[in-house]
mmCIF file of C-alpha atoms in Angstrom:
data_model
loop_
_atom_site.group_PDB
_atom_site.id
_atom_site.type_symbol
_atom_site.label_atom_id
_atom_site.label_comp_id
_atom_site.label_asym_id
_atom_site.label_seq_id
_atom_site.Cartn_x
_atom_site.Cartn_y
_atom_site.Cartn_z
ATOM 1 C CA UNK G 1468 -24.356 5.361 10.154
ATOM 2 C CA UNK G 1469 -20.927 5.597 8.922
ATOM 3 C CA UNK G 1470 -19.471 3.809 11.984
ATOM 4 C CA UNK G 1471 -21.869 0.576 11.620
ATOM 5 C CA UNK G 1472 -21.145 0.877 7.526
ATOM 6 C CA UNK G 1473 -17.260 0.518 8.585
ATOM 7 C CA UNK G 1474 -18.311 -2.101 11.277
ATOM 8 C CA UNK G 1475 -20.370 -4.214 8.696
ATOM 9 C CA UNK G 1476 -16.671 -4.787 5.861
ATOM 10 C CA UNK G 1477 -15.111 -7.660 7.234
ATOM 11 C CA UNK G 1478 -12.400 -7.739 4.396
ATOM 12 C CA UNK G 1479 -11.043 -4.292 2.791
ATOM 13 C CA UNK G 1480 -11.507 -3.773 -1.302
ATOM 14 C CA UNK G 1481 -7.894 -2.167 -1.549
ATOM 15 C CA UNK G 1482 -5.078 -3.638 0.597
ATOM 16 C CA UNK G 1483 -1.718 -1.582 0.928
ATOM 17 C CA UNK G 1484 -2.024 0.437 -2.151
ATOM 18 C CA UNK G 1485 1.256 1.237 -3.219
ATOM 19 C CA UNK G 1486 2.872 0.289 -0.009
ATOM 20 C CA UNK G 1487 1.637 3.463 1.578
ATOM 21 C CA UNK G 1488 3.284 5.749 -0.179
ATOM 22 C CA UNK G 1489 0.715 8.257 -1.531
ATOM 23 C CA UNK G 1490 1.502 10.531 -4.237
ATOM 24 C CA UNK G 1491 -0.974 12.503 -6.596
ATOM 25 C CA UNK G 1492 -3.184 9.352 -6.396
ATOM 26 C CA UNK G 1493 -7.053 8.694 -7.109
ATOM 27 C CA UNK G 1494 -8.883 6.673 -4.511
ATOM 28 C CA UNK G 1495 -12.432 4.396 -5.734
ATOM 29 C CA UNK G 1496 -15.129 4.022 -3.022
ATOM 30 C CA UNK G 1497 -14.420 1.011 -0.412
ATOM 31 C CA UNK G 1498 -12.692 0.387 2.405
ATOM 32 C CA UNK G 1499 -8.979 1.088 2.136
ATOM 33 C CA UNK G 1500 -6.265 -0.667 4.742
ATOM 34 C CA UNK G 1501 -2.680 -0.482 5.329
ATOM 35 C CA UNK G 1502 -0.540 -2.752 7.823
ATOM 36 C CA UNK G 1503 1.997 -0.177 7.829
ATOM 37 C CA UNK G 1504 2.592 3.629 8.062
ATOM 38 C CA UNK G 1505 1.295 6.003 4.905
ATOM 39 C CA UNK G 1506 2.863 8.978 3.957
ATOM 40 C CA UNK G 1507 0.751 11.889 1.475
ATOM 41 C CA UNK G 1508 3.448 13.501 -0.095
ATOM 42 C CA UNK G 1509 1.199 15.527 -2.761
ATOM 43 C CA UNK G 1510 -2.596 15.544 -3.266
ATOM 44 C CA UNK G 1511 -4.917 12.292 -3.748
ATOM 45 C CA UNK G 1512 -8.219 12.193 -5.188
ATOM 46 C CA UNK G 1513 -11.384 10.606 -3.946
ATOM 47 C CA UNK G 1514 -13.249 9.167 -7.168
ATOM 48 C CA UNK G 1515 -17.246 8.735 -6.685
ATOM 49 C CA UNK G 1516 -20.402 9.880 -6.041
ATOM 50 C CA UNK G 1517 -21.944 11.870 -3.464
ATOM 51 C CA UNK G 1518 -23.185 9.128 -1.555
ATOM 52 C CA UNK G 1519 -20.213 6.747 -1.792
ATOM 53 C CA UNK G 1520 -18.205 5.982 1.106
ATOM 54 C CA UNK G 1521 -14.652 5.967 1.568
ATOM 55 C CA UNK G 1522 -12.704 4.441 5.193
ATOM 56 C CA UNK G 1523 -9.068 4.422 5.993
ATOM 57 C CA UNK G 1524 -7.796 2.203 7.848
ATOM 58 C CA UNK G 1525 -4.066 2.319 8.939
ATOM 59 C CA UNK G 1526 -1.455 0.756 11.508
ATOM 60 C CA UNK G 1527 1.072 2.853 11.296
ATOM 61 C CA UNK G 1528 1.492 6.460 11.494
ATOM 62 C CA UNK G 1529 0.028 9.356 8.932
ATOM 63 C CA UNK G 1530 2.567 12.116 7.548
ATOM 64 C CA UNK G 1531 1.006 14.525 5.019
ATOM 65 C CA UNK G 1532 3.416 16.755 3.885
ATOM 66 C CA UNK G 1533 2.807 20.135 3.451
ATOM 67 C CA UNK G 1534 1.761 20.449 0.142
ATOM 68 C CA UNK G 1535 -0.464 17.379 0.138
#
């Protein structure tokens, strides 16, 4: 299921939120995309329900750090 709901979004809702550089942040529901490398550097939030679905989609590399 969750592979044809990612295979159904043609276009993502969020585009290279702040440049990949992820820091104490809240993430909505959607389809999230980044042409570039992202880096958690603290923790990030996802906002919604039980049944909402949330897909990463990155280029580049992902760091976390270690108290992300």
């Amino acid at each position: 299921a969750a592979y044809l709901d990612a295979a159904a979004r043609l276009f993502p809702d969020f585009l290279n939120i702040k440049t990949g550089l992820l820091n104490g942040d809240i993430l909505e529901p959607g389809l999230h995309k980044w042409v570039s490398a992202v880096t958690v550097s603290n923790t990030i939030t996802f906002h919604g329900s039980p049944t909402d679905v949330w897909i990463m989609q990155v280029t580049g590399a992902v760091t976390t750090h270690s108290n992300a």
